[in-house]
CSV table of C-alpha atoms in Angstrom, one decimal:
chain,number,residue,atom,x,y,z
X,1,UNK,CA,96.1,116.5,121.7
X,2,UNK,CA,98.5,118.7,125.2
X,3,UNK,CA,99.8,120.5,121.3
X,4,UNK,CA,99.1,123.7,119.6
X,5,UNK,CA,98.5,121.9,115.4
X,6,UNK,CA,98.2,125.0,112.6
X,7,UNK,CA,97.7,124.6,109.6
X,8,UNK,CA,96.8,126.3,105.7
X,9,UNK,CA,92.5,125.6,105.7
X,10,UNK,CA,92.5,126.6,102.4
X,11,UNK,CA,93.6,125.3,98.7
X,12,UNK,CA,97.5,125.0,99.0
X,13,UNK,CA,99.5,126.5,96.3
X,14,UNK,CA,96.5,128.3,94.7
X,15,UNK,CA,97.2,132.2,94.5
X,16,UNK,CA,93.1,134.2,95.6
X,17,UNK,CA,91.2,137.3,97.4
X,18,UNK,CA,92.0,135.6,101.3
X,19,UNK,CA,93.2,132.4,102.4
X,20,UNK,CA,92.6,131.4,106.0
X,21,UNK,CA,95.8,129.8,108.2
X,22,UNK,CA,93.9,127.9,111.3
X,23,UNK,CA,95.6,127.9,115.3
X,24,UNK,CA,93.8,125.0,117.3
X,25,UNK,CA,94.8,124.9,121.5
X,26,UNK,CA,96.2,125.6,124.7
X,27,UNK,CA,98.7,127.9,123.7
X,28,UNK,CA,97.1,129.1,120.4
X,29,UNK,CA,95.7,132.9,121.7
X,30,UNK,CA,98.4,133.1,123.2
X,31,UNK,CA,100.8,132.8,120.4
X,32,UNK,CA,98.9,134.8,117.9
X,33,UNK,CA,99.1,137.9,120.3
X,34,UNK,CA,102.8,137.5,120.0
X,35,UNK,CA,102.7,137.9,116.5
X,36,UNK,CA,99.6,140.1,116.1
X,37,UNK,CA,99.6,144.0,116.6
X,38,UNK,CA,96.6,144.5,117.5
X,39,UNK,CA,97.2,144.7,121.7
X,40,UNK,CA,93.5,143.8,122.3
X,41,UNK,CA,93.4,140.3,120.9
X,42,UNK,CA,94.1,138.5,124.2
X,43,UNK,CA,91.8,139.7,126.2
X,44,UNK,CA,88.5,140.3,124.4
X,45,UNK,CA,86.3,137.9,124.4
X,46,UNK,CA,85.4,135.0,123.1
X,47,UNK,CA,83.7,134.8,118.8
X,48,UNK,CA,84.6,138.0,117.8
X,49,UNK,CA,86.9,139.3,115.1
X,50,UNK,CA,89.9,141.5,114.7
X,51,UNK,CA,91.9,144.0,113.2
X,52,UNK,CA,95.5,144.2,112.1
X,53,UNK,CA,98.4,142.9,111.1
X,54,UNK,CA,100.5,140.2,110.9
X,55,UNK,CA,104.3,140.8,112.3
X,56,UNK,CA,108.0,138.9,112.2
X,57,UNK,CA,109.3,141.2,115.0
X,58,UNK,CA,108.7,144.9,114.2
X,59,UNK,CA,108.2,143.8,110.1
X,60,UNK,CA,104.6,143.9,109.2
X,61,UNK,CA,104.3,140.9,106.7
X,62,UNK,CA,100.5,141.1,106.5
X,63,UNK,CA,96.8,142.7,107.3
X,64,UNK,CA,94.4,140.5,108.5
X,65,UNK,CA,91.5,139.8,110.4
X,66,UNK,CA,91.7,137.6,113.3
X,67,UNK,CA,88.9,135.2,114.9
X,68,UNK,CA,88.3,134.5,117.9
X,69,UNK,CA,87.0,131.8,119.7
X,70,UNK,CA,87.8,130.3,122.9
X,71,UNK,CA,86.7,126.8,124.1
X,72,UNK,CA,84.1,125.2,124.7
X,73,UNK,CA,82.5,126.6,121.8
X,74,UNK,CA,84.9,125.9,118.9
X,75,UNK,CA,85.2,122.7,116.6
X,76,UNK,CA,87.8,120.7,117.7
X,77,UNK,CA,86.2,122.1,121.4
X,78,UNK,CA,89.7,124.3,122.5
X,79,UNK,CA,90.7,127.4,121.9
X,80,UNK,CA,90.9,128.3,118.2
X,81,UNK,CA,92.4,130.8,115.4
X,82,UNK,CA,91.7,131.9,112.2
X,83,UNK,CA,93.6,133.8,110.5
X,84,UNK,CA,92.1,135.3,107.4
X,85,UNK,CA,95.0,137.2,105.3
X,86,UNK,CA,95.5,137.5,101.8
X,87,UNK,CA,96.2,134.7,99.3
X,88,UNK,CA,99.3,135.3,98.4
X,89,UNK,CA,100.8,131.7,98.6
X,90,UNK,CA,104.1,133.3,99.3
X,91,UNK,CA,101.9,136.2,102.1
X,92,UNK,CA,99.7,132.4,103.6
X,93,UNK,CA,103.2,130.1,103.8
X,94,UNK,CA,105.0,133.4,105.8
X,95,UNK,CA,102.0,134.1,108.7
X,96,UNK,CA,102.2,129.7,108.4
X,97,UNK,CA,106.4,129.7,108.9
X,98,UNK,CA,105.9,131.7,111.9
X,99,UNK,CA,103.6,130.4,113.7
X,100,UNK,CA,104.5,127.6,113.8
X,101,UNK,CA,109.2,130.1,114.8
X,102,UNK,CA,106.6,130.9,117.6
X,103,UNK,CA,105.9,127.7,119.6
X,104,UNK,CA,102.9,125.8,116.6
X,105,UNK,CA,103.1,122.8,114.9
X,106,UNK,CA,102.1,121.5,111.7
X,107,UNK,CA,98.9,119.1,112.0
X,108,UNK,CA,98.8,116.8,109.9
X,109,UNK,CA,95.8,115.8,107.8
X,110,UNK,CA,92.2,115.9,108.9
X,111,UNK,CA,93.7,117.0,112.7
X,112,UNK,CA,92.0,120.0,113.5
X,113,UNK,CA,88.5,117.4,112.9
X,114,UNK,CA,90.2,114.0,114.4
X,115,UNK,CA,90.7,116.1,118.0
X,116,UNK,CA,86.9,117.0,117.0
X,117,UNK,CA,85.7,113.4,117.3
X,118,UNK,CA,88.3,112.7,120.5
X,119,UNK,CA,86.6,115.6,122.4
X,120,UNK,CA,83.6,114.7,122.0
X,121,UNK,CA,82.1,117.4,119.7
X,122,UNK,CA,81.7,115.0,116.6
X,123,UNK,CA,81.0,111.3,115.9
X,124,UNK,CA,83.1,108.7,113.6
X,125,UNK,CA,80.2,108.9,111.2
X,126,UNK,CA,79.5,112.3,111.3
X,127,UNK,CA,83.2,112.9,110.7
X,128,UNK,CA,83.5,111.1,107.7
X,129,UNK,CA,80.2,113.3,106.4
X,130,UNK,CA,82.2,115.7,107.1
X,131,UNK,CA,85.5,114.5,104.2
X,132,UNK,CA,82.1,113.6,102.4
X,133,UNK,CA,80.8,117.5,101.6
X,134,UNK,CA,84.2,119.1,100.8
X,135,UNK,CA,85.0,116.5,98.5
X,136,UNK,CA,80.9,116.0,97.2
X,137,UNK,CA,80.6,116.7,93.0
X,138,UNK,CA,77.3,116.3,92.6
X,139,UNK,CA,73.9,118.0,94.4
X,140,UNK,CA,72.7,114.5,96.0
X,141,UNK,CA,76.6,113.9,97.3
X,142,UNK,CA,76.3,117.2,98.7
X,143,UNK,CA,72.6,116.2,101.1
X,144,UNK,CA,74.1,113.1,101.8
X,145,UNK,CA,77.1,114.5,102.8
X,146,UNK,CA,74.7,117.5,104.7
X,147,UNK,CA,73.0,113.7,106.7
X,148,UNK,CA,76.0,112.7,107.4
X,149,UNK,CA,76.7,115.9,109.3
X,150,UNK,CA,74.0,117.6,110.5
X,151,UNK,CA,73.5,114.0,112.4
X,152,UNK,CA,69.9,112.3,111.4
X,153,UNK,CA,72.0,108.6,110.6
X,154,UNK,CA,73.8,108.7,113.8
X,155,UNK,CA,70.5,108.5,115.4
X,156,UNK,CA,68.9,106.0,113.0
X,157,UNK,CA,71.8,104.1,114.2
X,158,UNK,CA,71.8,104.9,117.9
X,159,UNK,CA,67.8,104.0,118.4
X,160,UNK,CA,69.5,100.6,117.1
X,161,UNK,CA,72.2,100.0,119.0
X,162,UNK,CA,69.4,101.3,122.5
X,163,UNK,CA,66.5,98.7,121.3
X,164,UNK,CA,69.8,95.9,121.6
X,165,UNK,CA,70.8,97.1,124.5
X,166,UNK,CA,67.2,97.3,126.2
X,167,UNK,CA,66.7,93.6,125.3
X,168,UNK,CA,70.1,92.6,126.7
X,169,UNK,CA,68.6,94.1,129.9
X,170,UNK,CA,66.1,92.6,129.9
X,171,UNK,CA,67.9,89.2,129.5
X,172,UNK,CA,70.4,90.3,132.2
X,173,UNK,CA,67.8,90.9,134.8
X,174,UNK,CA,66.3,87.3,134.1
X,175,UNK,CA,68.6,86.4,134.4
X,176,UNK,CA,70.8,87.3,137.4
X,177,UNK,CA,66.8,88.6,139.4
X,178,UNK,CA,65.0,85.1,138.5
X,179,UNK,CA,62.5,86.2,142.0
X,180,UNK,CA,61.1,89.2,140.6
X,181,UNK,CA,58.4,88.5,139.1
X,182,UNK,CA,57.3,92.4,138.4
X,183,UNK,CA,60.6,92.6,135.6
X,184,UNK,CA,59.1,90.5,132.6
X,185,UNK,CA,59.9,87.4,132.1
X,186,UNK,CA,62.4,87.0,128.5
X,187,UNK,CA,60.9,84.3,126.2
X,188,UNK,CA,62.0,83.6,122.5
X,189,UNK,CA,58.2,83.9,122.0
X,190,UNK,CA,58.6,87.9,123.1
X,191,UNK,CA,61.5,88.5,121.5
X,192,UNK,CA,61.4,87.4,118.8
X,193,UNK,CA,59.1,90.5,117.2
X,194,UNK,CA,61.2,92.8,118.5
X,195,UNK,CA,64.6,91.2,117.1
X,196,UNK,CA,62.1,91.6,113.1
X,197,UNK,CA,62.0,94.6,113.7
X,198,UNK,CA,66.4,95.3,114.2
X,199,UNK,CA,66.6,93.6,111.4
X,200,UNK,CA,64.2,94.8,109.2
X,201,UNK,CA,65.7,97.7,109.6
X,202,UNK,CA,69.0,95.9,109.2
X,203,UNK,CA,67.9,95.6,106.3
X,204,UNK,CA,66.9,98.2,104.6
X,205,UNK,CA,70.0,100.0,105.2
X,206,UNK,CA,72.5,97.8,104.3
X,207,UNK,CA,70.2,97.4,100.8
X,208,UNK,CA,70.3,101.6,100.8
X,209,UNK,CA,74.0,101.7,100.9
X,210,UNK,CA,74.6,100.7,98.4
X,211,UNK,CA,72.7,104.5,97.0
X,212,UNK,CA,75.1,106.0,99.5
X,213,UNK,CA,78.2,104.5,97.3
X,214,UNK,CA,77.0,105.7,94.4
X,215,UNK,CA,76.5,108.7,95.5
X,216,UNK,CA,79.0,109.7,96.5
X,217,UNK,CA,82.4,107.9,94.6
X,218,UNK,CA,79.5,107.8,91.2
X,219,UNK,CA,80.0,104.5,88.5
X,220,UNK,CA,83.1,104.0,87.0
X,221,UNK,CA,81.7,102.6,83.4
X,222,UNK,CA,84.4,102.0,81.3
X,223,UNK,CA,84.0,101.3,77.3
X,224,UNK,CA,85.4,98.2,76.2
X,225,UNK,CA,85.7,97.5,72.4
X,226,UNK,CA,88.8,95.8,70.0
X,227,UNK,CA,90.1,99.4,68.2
X,228,UNK,CA,88.9,101.5,66.1
X,229,UNK,CA,85.4,100.4,67.2
X,230,UNK,CA,84.4,103.8,67.9
X,231,UNK,CA,85.0,104.7,72.3
X,232,UNK,CA,87.1,107.3,72.8
X,233,UNK,CA,83.7,109.4,70.1
X,234,UNK,CA,81.0,107.5,72.5
X,235,UNK,CA,83.4,108.7,75.5
X,236,UNK,CA,83.4,112.7,74.0
X,237,UNK,CA,79.6,112.1,72.8
X,238,UNK,CA,78.5,111.5,76.9
X,239,UNK,CA,80.9,113.9,77.7
X,240,UNK,CA,79.9,116.6,74.7
X,241,UNK,CA,84.1,117.6,74.7
X,242,UNK,CA,86.6,116.2,72.4
X,243,UNK,CA,88.1,114.2,75.7
X,244,UNK,CA,90.0,111.3,73.9
X,245,UNK,CA,92.2,112.1,69.9
X,246,UNK,CA,89.7,110.1,67.9
X,247,UNK,CA,92.0,109.1,64.3
X,248,UNK,CA,90.2,106.3,61.3
X,249,UNK,CA,93.5,104.6,62.6
X,250,UNK,CA,93.6,101.7,65.1
X,251,UNK,CA,95.3,101.9,68.0
X,252,UNK,CA,95.4,106.0,68.8
X,253,UNK,CA,94.6,105.1,72.1
X,254,UNK,CA,97.3,103.9,73.9
X,255,UNK,CA,96.6,104.9,77.9
X,256,UNK,CA,93.3,105.4,79.9
X,257,UNK,CA,91.7,109.0,79.3
X,258,UNK,CA,89.3,109.9,81.2
X,259,UNK,CA,86.2,112.4,82.0
X,260,UNK,CA,83.4,112.9,84.7
X,261,UNK,CA,79.2,113.2,83.6
X,262,UNK,CA,76.2,113.4,85.8
X,263,UNK,CA,73.4,111.3,85.6
X,264,UNK,CA,70.0,110.9,87.2
X,265,UNK,CA,72.4,113.1,89.8
X,266,UNK,CA,75.1,110.8,90.0
X,267,UNK,CA,78.5,111.1,88.8
X,268,UNK,CA,79.6,108.6,85.9
X,269,UNK,CA,83.5,108.2,85.9
X,270,UNK,CA,83.7,107.7,82.6
X,271,UNK,CA,86.8,105.6,81.6
X,272,UNK,CA,88.1,105.5,77.6
X,273,UNK,CA,91.0,102.5,76.9
X,274,UNK,CA,92.7,101.1,74.8
X,275,UNK,CA,91.9,99.1,72.2
X,276,UNK,CA,92.0,94.5,73.6
X,277,UNK,CA,93.7,93.3,70.8
X,278,UNK,CA,97.1,91.2,70.4
X,279,UNK,CA,99.9,93.1,68.8
X,280,UNK,CA,103.9,93.7,69.6
X,281,UNK,CA,104.5,97.3,70.1
X,282,UNK,CA,105.1,97.7,73.3
X,283,UNK,CA,103.9,101.0,74.3
X,284,UNK,CA,100.2,99.8,72.8
X,285,UNK,CA,100.3,96.6,75.1
X,286,UNK,CA,101.1,98.1,78.5
X,287,UNK,CA,98.2,100.4,77.3
X,288,UNK,CA,96.2,96.5,76.4
X,289,UNK,CA,97.3,95.7,80.1
X,290,UNK,CA,95.6,98.7,81.7
X,291,UNK,CA,92.7,98.2,79.7
X,292,UNK,CA,92.2,94.4,81.2
X,293,UNK,CA,93.1,95.6,84.5
X,294,UNK,CA,89.5,98.0,83.8
X,295,UNK,CA,88.3,95.2,83.0
X,296,UNK,CA,88.3,94.4,86.3
X,297,UNK,CA,87.0,97.3,88.7
X,298,UNK,CA,85.4,99.1,86.5
X,299,UNK,CA,81.2,98.8,87.8
X,300,UNK,CA,80.0,98.6,84.1
X,301,UNK,CA,81.7,97.7,81.9
X,302,UNK,CA,80.2,99.3,78.2
X,303,UNK,CA,81.2,97.5,75.6
X,304,UNK,CA,81.3,98.7,71.7
X,305,UNK,CA,81.3,96.6,68.6
X,306,UNK,CA,80.4,98.5,64.3
X,307,UNK,CA,77.2,96.7,63.4
X,308,UNK,CA,79.0,97.5,59.9
X,309,UNK,CA,81.5,94.5,60.7
X,310,UNK,CA,81.6,90.8,61.2
X,311,UNK,CA,82.3,89.7,65.0
X,312,UNK,CA,86.3,89.6,65.5
X,313,UNK,CA,88.2,87.1,68.2
X,314,UNK,CA,88.2,89.4,70.4
X,315,UNK,CA,84.8,90.1,70.2
X,316,UNK,CA,83.5,87.6,70.9
X,317,UNK,CA,86.7,87.1,73.5
X,318,UNK,CA,85.5,90.0,74.7
X,319,UNK,CA,81.5,88.5,74.9
X,320,UNK,CA,81.8,85.3,76.9
X,321,UNK,CA,84.5,87.4,79.6
X,322,UNK,CA,80.9,90.3,80.0
X,323,UNK,CA,78.8,87.4,80.8
X,324,UNK,CA,79.9,87.5,84.7
X,325,UNK,CA,79.8,91.5,85.1
X,326,UNK,CA,77.6,93.9,84.3
X,327,UNK,CA,77.4,95.4,81.8
X,328,UNK,CA,75.9,97.5,78.3
X,329,UNK,CA,77.1,96.2,74.6
X,330,UNK,CA,77.1,99.3,72.6
X,331,UNK,CA,76.1,98.7,68.9
X,332,UNK,CA,77.8,101.3,67.2
X,333,UNK,CA,77.9,102.8,63.5
X,334,UNK,CA,74.1,101.6,62.3
X,335,UNK,CA,74.1,104.7,60.5
X,336,UNK,CA,76.3,102.4,57.6
X,337,UNK,CA,74.7,99.4,56.4
X,338,UNK,CA,74.2,96.7,59.3
X,339,UNK,CA,76.5,92.9,58.8
X,340,UNK,CA,76.9,92.1,62.5
X,341,UNK,CA,75.9,88.8,63.0
X,342,UNK,CA,71.6,87.9,64.3
X,343,UNK,CA,73.5,85.8,67.1
X,344,UNK,CA,74.7,89.1,68.6
X,345,UNK,CA,70.7,89.9,69.8
X,346,UNK,CA,70.2,86.9,72.1
X,347,UNK,CA,72.4,88.8,74.5
X,348,UNK,CA,70.2,90.9,77.1
X,349,UNK,CA,71.3,94.9,77.1
X,350,UNK,CA,71.9,95.7,73.5
X,351,UNK,CA,71.5,99.1,72.4
X,352,UNK,CA,72.6,101.0,68.5
X,353,UNK,CA,73.4,104.2,67.7
X,354,UNK,CA,76.1,106.0,66.0
X,355,UNK,CA,79.0,108.7,67.3
X,356,UNK,CA,79.2,110.8,64.2
X,357,UNK,CA,75.2,112.5,65.4
X,358,UNK,CA,75.2,110.8,69.3
X,359,UNK,CA,72.1,109.1,68.0
X,360,UNK,CA,71.3,106.1,70.7
X,361,UNK,CA,72.9,107.8,73.6
X,362,UNK,CA,70.3,108.6,75.1
X,363,UNK,CA,68.4,105.3,75.3
X,364,UNK,CA,72.2,104.0,76.6
X,365,UNK,CA,71.9,106.7,79.7
X,366,UNK,CA,68.2,105.2,79.9
X,367,UNK,CA,69.7,101.4,80.3
X,368,UNK,CA,72.4,103.0,82.8
X,369,UNK,CA,69.5,104.3,84.5
X,370,UNK,CA,67.7,101.6,84.7
X,371,UNK,CA,70.8,99.4,85.2
X,372,UNK,CA,70.8,100.9,88.5
X,373,UNK,CA,67.8,102.2,90.0
X,374,UNK,CA,68.6,105.4,89.7
X,375,UNK,CA,65.6,106.8,88.9
X,376,UNK,CA,65.4,105.3,92.7
X,377,UNK,CA,67.2,107.1,94.4
X,378,UNK,CA,65.4,109.3,97.0
X,379,UNK,CA,66.6,112.3,96.9
X,380,UNK,CA,64.4,113.7,100.2
X,381,UNK,CA,65.2,110.7,102.7
X,382,UNK,CA,69.8,109.9,102.5
X,383,UNK,CA,70.2,108.5,105.0
X,384,UNK,CA,71.9,105.9,103.8
X,385,UNK,CA,75.7,104.6,104.8
X,386,UNK,CA,78.5,105.8,102.5
X,387,UNK,CA,81.5,104.3,102.4
X,388,UNK,CA,82.7,101.2,102.6
X,389,UNK,CA,84.4,100.2,106.2
X,390,UNK,CA,80.6,101.3,107.6
X,391,UNK,CA,78.9,99.3,105.3
X,392,UNK,CA,80.9,95.8,106.8
X,393,UNK,CA,79.3,96.9,110.5
X,394,UNK,CA,76.3,97.1,109.3
X,395,UNK,CA,76.8,93.9,106.9
X,396,UNK,CA,78.4,92.2,110.6
X,397,UNK,CA,75.2,93.6,112.4
X,398,UNK,CA,72.5,92.0,110.9
X,399,UNK,CA,74.4,89.3,110.8
X,400,UNK,CA,74.5,88.8,115.1
X,401,UNK,CA,71.0,89.3,114.4
X,402,UNK,CA,70.2,86.8,111.3
X,403,UNK,CA,72.5,83.5,113.7
X,404,UNK,CA,69.6,85.0,116.9
X,405,UNK,CA,67.0,83.9,115.3
X,406,UNK,CA,68.4,81.1,113.6
X,407,UNK,CA,69.6,80.4,117.6
X,408,UNK,CA,65.8,81.1,118.2
X,409,UNK,CA,65.0,78.6,115.4
X,410,UNK,CA,67.2,75.5,117.4
X,411,UNK,CA,65.9,76.2,121.6
X,412,UNK,CA,69.0,77.9,122.5
X,413,UNK,CA,68.7,79.3,125.6
X,414,UNK,CA,68.0,82.9,126.3
X,415,UNK,CA,71.4,83.5,127.8
X,416,UNK,CA,73.0,82.6,124.8
X,417,UNK,CA,71.5,84.6,123.1
X,418,UNK,CA,73.4,87.8,123.8
X,419,UNK,CA,76.5,86.7,122.7
X,420,UNK,CA,75.3,87.0,119.1
X,421,UNK,CA,73.7,90.3,120.7
X,422,UNK,CA,76.3,92.2,122.5
X,423,UNK,CA,78.9,91.7,119.3
X,424,UNK,CA,75.8,93.2,116.8
X,425,UNK,CA,75.7,96.2,119.3
X,426,UNK,CA,79.2,96.9,118.7
X,427,UNK,CA,79.3,96.1,115.3
X,428,UNK,CA,77.0,99.7,115.6
X,429,UNK,CA,79.2,101.2,117.5
X,430,UNK,CA,81.6,100.7,115.3
X,431,UNK,CA,80.5,102.9,112.8
X,432,UNK,CA,79.5,106.2,114.8
X,433,UNK,CA,82.8,105.3,116.5
X,434,UNK,CA,81.8,104.8,120.3
X,435,UNK,CA,83.7,101.7,120.2
X,436,UNK,CA,87.1,101.7,118.4
X,437,UNK,CA,91.0,100.9,118.0
X,438,UNK,CA,94.0,103.8,117.7
X,439,UNK,CA,95.1,102.0,114.4
X,440,UNK,CA,91.8,102.4,112.4
X,441,UNK,CA,91.6,106.8,113.8
X,442,UNK,CA,95.1,107.2,112.6
X,443,UNK,CA,94.4,105.5,108.8
X,444,UNK,CA,91.3,106.7,108.3
X,445,UNK,CA,91.8,111.2,109.9
X,446,UNK,CA,94.6,111.3,107.4
X,447,UNK,CA,92.9,110.8,103.8
X,448,UNK,CA,91.8,114.2,105.1
X,449,UNK,CA,92.8,116.9,103.4
X,450,UNK,CA,95.3,119.6,105.4
X,451,UNK,CA,93.4,122.5,107.4
X,452,UNK,CA,91.0,120.1,107.9
């Protein structure tokens, strides 16, 4: 925290009109003054922009605008300088090099946001939302991230912690000062309504957290089937482009082909897999093995079958495998004579169509909307947790409250209830970073982009 860090904040390796090189730390102003031609910069007031040249000794490197922001009213709460230079790769890298030669240290990924967190400028939940905002692929994801950045989700967690700490305080007073007659006596009966209220709020957060995951990460949809049933054609129809190669030759798709589209504001990550069958072809076998791995990790399996053919051995094997997965059966080639066994209709979630004219595609999309309740996701109230870390901690806190309610049913003494209540309070604190481990923080911010 005593060093001054610098990094390129605009996408590295791209040419553009403008690049931004950012610097934060106690020596940010002094380092800039050494290499900036504008001699008024050092004494200028905060939050001002200055014109001049970046110099390497006597050589002019670039014509720039430099923004000066003094602590504490900055993103990191430290002194920050942002150099707006021309967007050439060589120019931007040269300015970064000059900053390092003059005493700055190259920032690690996410280090600016990490400093903002450690300096108390933002909490952990808000910090994660910053990265979500950068990575947002659709309007819903952007709106969700902004709820986190703006602090409305933080307030929701803080309010629950406040309710729990109030209960803990009242219990402590009853235990430590039983002679205080004016204090409310805490009993199983009068603590239970408050616990039910906290439990209900946590149940809502956990239940709706699935929406947050869908909005942020989308739905991984894998098209599975034996060779030449139309998986690649179905992918192309969804994407409305020729993403995957389509031929009449079985085994054309030998590797994973991916693309994405948006359905009801949610990203569908579409995965076309190699046809699953027994094969002696080494390359095709690798593709089949990859397909099997995708089968295990996908959020939704779309099993593609040819409605003009009898079910093959591979079809039956796949039908038995999808019983334990969230899946939809797409009967392709309904424009040809129907030959598939009638017992196929005993399976639920079946749609029919063909990829020649995209017939049935709307029905398939509606099945996905129905299966993942996409119409029920509230766009106006985006206070959802959106990653595994946050959701896991919320579930732990809920379980703590459930355990307290069970203890009350068993008539466990009031003072014993404190253990689970404190654990719930702590788990909620971990969500927003009121308590944390250094290793967690290091790992979390390493996932951020460089310069943020």
